[in-house]
Coordinates of C-alpha atoms and ligand atoms in Angstrom, one line a residue:
M1 CA 37.0 258.0 269.7
K2 CA 40.5 258.2 271.2
N3 CA 41.9 255.8 268.6
S4 CA 40.3 257.6 265.7
F5 CA 41.8 260.9 267.0
K6 CA 45.2 259.2 267.1
F7 CA 44.7 257.9 263.6
F8 CA 43.7 261.4 262.5
I9 CA 46.9 263.0 264.1
S10 CA 49.2 260.3 262.6
S11 CA 47.6 260.7 259.2
I12 CA 48.3 264.4 259.3
C13 CA 51.9 263.7 260.4
L14 CA 52.3 261.3 257.5
I15 CA 50.9 263.8 255.0
V16 CA 53.3 266.5 256.3
L17 CA 56.2 264.1 256.1
L18 CA 55.3 263.0 252.6
F19 CA 54.4 266.3 251.0
G20 CA 55.4 269.0 253.5
C21 CA 58.8 269.9 252.2
S22 CA 58.4 269.5 248.5
D23 CA 56.9 272.9 247.8
S24 CA 59.2 275.1 249.9
E25 CA 62.5 273.4 249.1
E26 CA 63.7 275.7 246.4
E27 CA 63.0 278.9 248.4
T28 CA 64.4 277.7 251.7
L29 CA 67.8 276.5 250.4
N30 CA 70.3 279.3 250.0
E31 CA 73.8 280.4 251.1
N32 CA 72.6 280.1 254.7
T33 CA 71.9 276.3 254.3
P34 CA 74.3 274.4 256.6
A35 CA 77.2 272.8 254.8
I36 CA 76.9 269.1 254.1
A37 CA 79.9 266.8 254.7
I38 CA 79.9 264.9 251.4
P39 CA 80.1 261.1 252.1
L40 CA 83.1 259.2 250.8
E41 CA 80.7 256.9 248.7
I42 CA 79.8 259.9 246.6
Y43 CA 83.4 260.8 245.9
K44 CA 84.0 257.2 244.9
K45 CA 82.0 257.9 241.8
V46 CA 85.3 259.4 240.6
Y47 CA 86.8 256.3 239.1
G48 CA 89.8 257.7 237.2
V49 CA 92.0 257.8 240.3
T50 CA 95.6 256.7 240.9
S51 CA 95.2 256.1 244.6
D52 CA 92.4 255.7 247.2
I53 CA 90.2 258.7 247.7
T54 CA 90.6 259.8 251.3
I55 CA 88.9 262.4 253.6
S56 CA 91.1 264.0 256.3
G57 CA 91.1 267.3 258.2
G58 CA 88.0 268.6 256.4
F59 CA 89.3 267.9 252.9
V60 CA 88.9 265.1 250.3
Y61 CA 92.1 264.1 248.5
I62 CA 91.7 262.8 244.9
N63 CA 94.8 261.9 242.8
T64 CA 94.5 261.3 239.1
N65 CA 96.9 261.0 236.1
G66 CA 94.6 263.1 233.8
V67 CA 94.6 260.5 231.0
P68 CA 91.1 260.1 229.6
D69 CA 89.5 256.6 229.5
H70 CA 88.0 257.2 226.1
K71 CA 89.6 257.3 222.7
S72 CA 90.9 260.5 221.1
P73 CA 92.9 261.7 218.1
Y74 CA 95.2 263.2 220.8
F75 CA 96.6 259.7 221.6
Q76 CA 98.3 259.8 218.2
G77 CA 102.0 258.6 218.5
T78 CA 101.7 258.2 222.3
K79 CA 102.3 255.0 224.3
W80 CA 98.5 254.5 224.3
H81 CA 98.3 254.9 220.5
D82 CA 97.3 251.2 219.7
T83 CA 94.5 251.1 222.2
L84 CA 93.2 254.6 222.5
Y85 CA 94.0 256.5 219.3
E86 CA 91.1 257.1 217.0
E87 CA 90.7 259.6 214.1
Y88 CA 88.3 262.5 214.6
D89 CA 84.8 261.4 213.5
A90 CA 83.8 264.1 211.1
V91 CA 80.6 262.2 210.3
N92 CA 79.4 262.8 213.9
P93 CA 81.0 266.1 214.5
N94 CA 81.4 267.7 217.9
V95 CA 78.3 270.0 218.2
F96 CA 80.3 272.8 219.7
H97 CA 82.5 273.2 216.7
T98 CA 82.1 276.4 214.7
G99 CA 84.3 275.1 211.8
T100 CA 86.2 272.0 210.8
F101 CA 88.2 270.0 213.3
N102 CA 91.7 271.3 213.9
L103 CA 94.0 268.8 215.6
N104 CA 96.2 270.9 217.9
P105 CA 100.0 270.0 218.2
N106 CA 99.7 268.6 221.7
R107 CA 99.3 265.0 222.7
V108 CA 97.9 263.4 225.9
S109 CA 100.4 262.8 228.6
E110 CA 100.4 261.2 232.0
L111 CA 100.4 263.6 234.8
S112 CA 100.3 263.5 238.6
I113 CA 97.4 265.7 239.6
S114 CA 96.5 266.1 243.3
F115 CA 93.2 267.7 244.2
K116 CA 92.6 268.8 247.8
I117 CA 88.9 269.8 248.0
P118 CA 86.8 271.0 250.9
N119 CA 84.7 268.1 252.2
S120 CA 81.9 270.4 253.5
P121 CA 81.6 272.9 250.7
A122 CA 80.1 276.2 251.9
Y123 CA 79.2 279.5 250.3
S124 CA 81.9 282.1 250.4
S125 CA 81.3 285.8 249.9
V126 CA 84.8 286.1 248.4
N127 CA 83.8 284.2 245.3
S128 CA 87.4 283.7 244.1
P129 CA 87.8 283.7 240.3
T130 CA 88.9 280.5 238.7
A131 CA 92.5 280.3 237.5
M132 CA 93.8 278.9 234.2
G133 CA 94.5 275.2 234.6
P134 CA 92.4 272.7 236.5
I135 CA 89.3 274.1 238.3
G136 CA 87.9 270.7 239.3
V137 CA 88.0 267.0 238.6
S138 CA 85.6 264.9 236.5
L139 CA 84.6 261.3 237.2
N140 CA 87.2 259.9 234.9
G141 CA 90.0 261.9 236.5
V142 CA 90.3 264.4 233.6
P143 CA 90.4 268.0 235.0
F144 CA 87.8 270.6 234.2
Y145 CA 89.1 274.0 232.9
N146 CA 87.3 277.3 232.8
Q147 CA 85.7 279.1 230.0
Y148 CA 88.8 280.8 228.8
A149 CA 91.6 279.8 226.3
G150 CA 93.9 282.4 227.9
M151 CA 93.6 285.4 230.2
N152 CA 90.0 286.6 229.4
E153 CA 90.3 285.1 225.9
P154 CA 87.2 283.2 224.9
L155 CA 87.3 279.6 223.5
T156 CA 86.2 280.8 220.0
R157 CA 89.2 279.4 218.1
E158 CA 90.1 276.6 220.6
V159 CA 86.7 275.0 220.4
N160 CA 87.5 273.5 217.0
S161 CA 90.4 271.5 218.5
F162 CA 88.0 269.7 220.9
D163 CA 87.7 266.0 220.0
N164 CA 84.4 264.0 219.7
Y165 CA 84.3 263.8 223.5
N166 CA 84.8 267.5 224.0
G167 CA 88.3 267.5 225.4
H168 CA 91.7 268.5 224.1
P169 CA 95.3 268.7 225.5
A170 CA 97.1 271.9 226.3
P171 CA 100.9 272.2 226.1
L172 CA 102.7 270.8 229.1
S173 CA 104.2 274.2 229.9
P174 CA 104.2 277.5 228.2
G175 CA 106.6 277.4 225.3
A176 CA 106.6 273.5 225.2
E177 CA 107.6 272.0 221.9
N178 CA 104.8 271.5 219.4
G179 CA 103.9 267.8 219.5
S180 CA 105.1 267.2 223.0
G181 CA 102.8 265.8 225.7
G182 CA 100.0 267.9 227.1
R183 CA 97.4 268.3 229.7
Y184 CA 94.1 266.9 228.5
H185 CA 91.0 268.7 229.9
Y186 CA 87.4 269.6 229.4
H187 CA 86.1 273.2 229.2
M188 CA 82.6 272.0 228.5
E189 CA 80.3 269.0 228.9
P190 CA 82.4 265.8 228.9
F191 CA 80.3 263.8 226.4
W192 CA 81.9 260.4 227.4
L193 CA 80.5 260.8 230.9
T194 CA 77.1 262.1 229.9
T195 CA 76.7 259.4 227.3
N196 CA 77.7 256.6 229.6
A197 CA 75.7 257.9 232.6
S198 CA 73.0 260.4 231.6
K199 CA 72.6 264.0 230.7
D200 CA 71.6 264.8 234.3
A201 CA 74.3 262.7 236.0
L202 CA 76.9 263.8 238.6
L203 CA 80.0 264.6 236.5
G204 CA 82.6 265.6 239.1
F205 CA 83.5 268.4 241.6
L206 CA 84.9 271.9 241.3
L207 CA 87.8 272.9 243.6
D208 CA 85.4 274.5 246.1
G209 CA 83.8 271.1 246.7
F210 CA 80.5 271.7 245.0
P211 CA 79.3 269.0 242.6
V212 CA 78.9 269.5 238.8
Y213 CA 76.0 268.0 237.0
G214 CA 75.2 267.5 233.3
P215 CA 73.1 269.8 231.1
E216 CA 69.7 268.4 232.0
E217 CA 67.6 268.4 235.1
G218 CA 64.1 267.0 235.6
G219 CA 64.0 266.0 232.0
K220 CA 64.7 269.6 230.8
T221 CA 67.8 271.3 229.4
V222 CA 69.5 273.7 231.7
T223 CA 70.7 276.9 230.2
S224 CA 73.0 279.5 231.8
S225 CA 70.1 281.9 232.2
A226 CA 68.5 279.6 234.7
L227 CA 71.7 279.6 236.9
D228 CA 73.3 282.2 239.0
A229 CA 76.5 284.2 238.2
Y230 CA 78.7 281.3 239.3
H231 CA 76.8 278.9 237.0
G232 CA 74.9 276.9 239.7
H233 CA 71.8 276.8 241.9
T234 CA 70.6 275.0 245.0
L235 CA 68.2 272.1 244.4
A236 CA 67.8 268.5 245.4
T237 CA 69.8 266.1 243.2
K238 CA 70.0 262.3 243.0
E239 CA 73.0 262.1 245.3
F240 CA 71.8 265.0 247.6
P241 CA 68.0 264.5 248.0
S242 CA 67.9 267.3 250.7
G243 CA 69.4 269.7 248.3
I244 CA 72.9 271.1 247.6
Y245 CA 74.4 273.9 245.6
H246 CA 75.7 272.5 242.4
Y247 CA 77.0 273.6 239.0
H248 CA 75.7 272.5 235.6
T249 CA 77.5 272.1 232.3
T250 CA 75.4 274.0 229.8
G251 CA 75.4 274.2 226.0
D252 CA 75.9 278.0 226.2
A253 CA 78.7 280.0 227.7
P254 CA 80.2 279.9 230.3
Y255 CA 79.7 276.1 230.1
I256 CA 80.8 275.0 233.6
N257 CA 81.6 277.9 235.8
G258 CA 80.7 281.6 235.7
S259 CA 82.3 284.4 237.5
G260 CA 84.2 282.4 240.1
Y261 CA 83.7 279.8 242.8
Y262 CA 80.5 279.8 244.8
G263 CA 82.6 278.5 247.8
S264 CA 86.2 278.7 248.9
P265 CA 88.4 276.7 246.5
G266 CA 90.8 274.0 247.7
T267 CA 94.0 273.5 245.9
V268 CA 95.4 271.5 243.0
S269 CA 99.0 270.5 242.3
Q270 CA 100.3 269.0 239.1
Ligands
ZN1 ZN1 91.8 274.1 226.6
ZN2 ZN1 70.5 271.7 239.2

């Protein structure tokens, strides 16, 4: 009798352990969820680095040169031309284009980009807007940019200069000579990463420390309407099974980030 009671109690515990949290997860995770210190192993998925990734004083430090590890027409005439230049593939056009491919005058250049990102990202009621320039780092070291081509100027025209992997270089500095080196970046889904990993894979981190995932989740396409104003939500992911706030790239605007950072951004220097 006593043993069967023990068995009954332990079975109940097991059932609670196995199924107890699955239903309530989505509702109970919100801005009050305690911050998670992201383990170094997860940051090490960022492979396009120029030095070891380190965590110190509450920040993770990630240094990259911003040069993509995939081919691009924007390597034309650069020191990587022989190995990384490829003509734009008009047979398999970039799905985001609204017209024909328009090679911009900038070419990929090697940079020295240093990201200092909070290791325990947390919600901030300030919700700082993203600036022009890098707003985060993707796994191959190429920076993410926001949804604008200039101050509040949409990507309407710029989009046709994105290569087959959805990136393009900007001038090195305002007023730089046409044809001079530039800062390569992604405003939208980095196709190289989602093709090599998967459409629901971890793609990088924004400056506030929250991870960015691809345009699918649970076998379904994520659209902006399913996300909050900052372009994310809190759910379990492969890397964070207990749930974490995360952004998604989507096929519709604003693509990576919405109206600012969900948390407090770190800094980037280049
Ligand atoms: Zn751009
Ligand atoms: Zn998600």
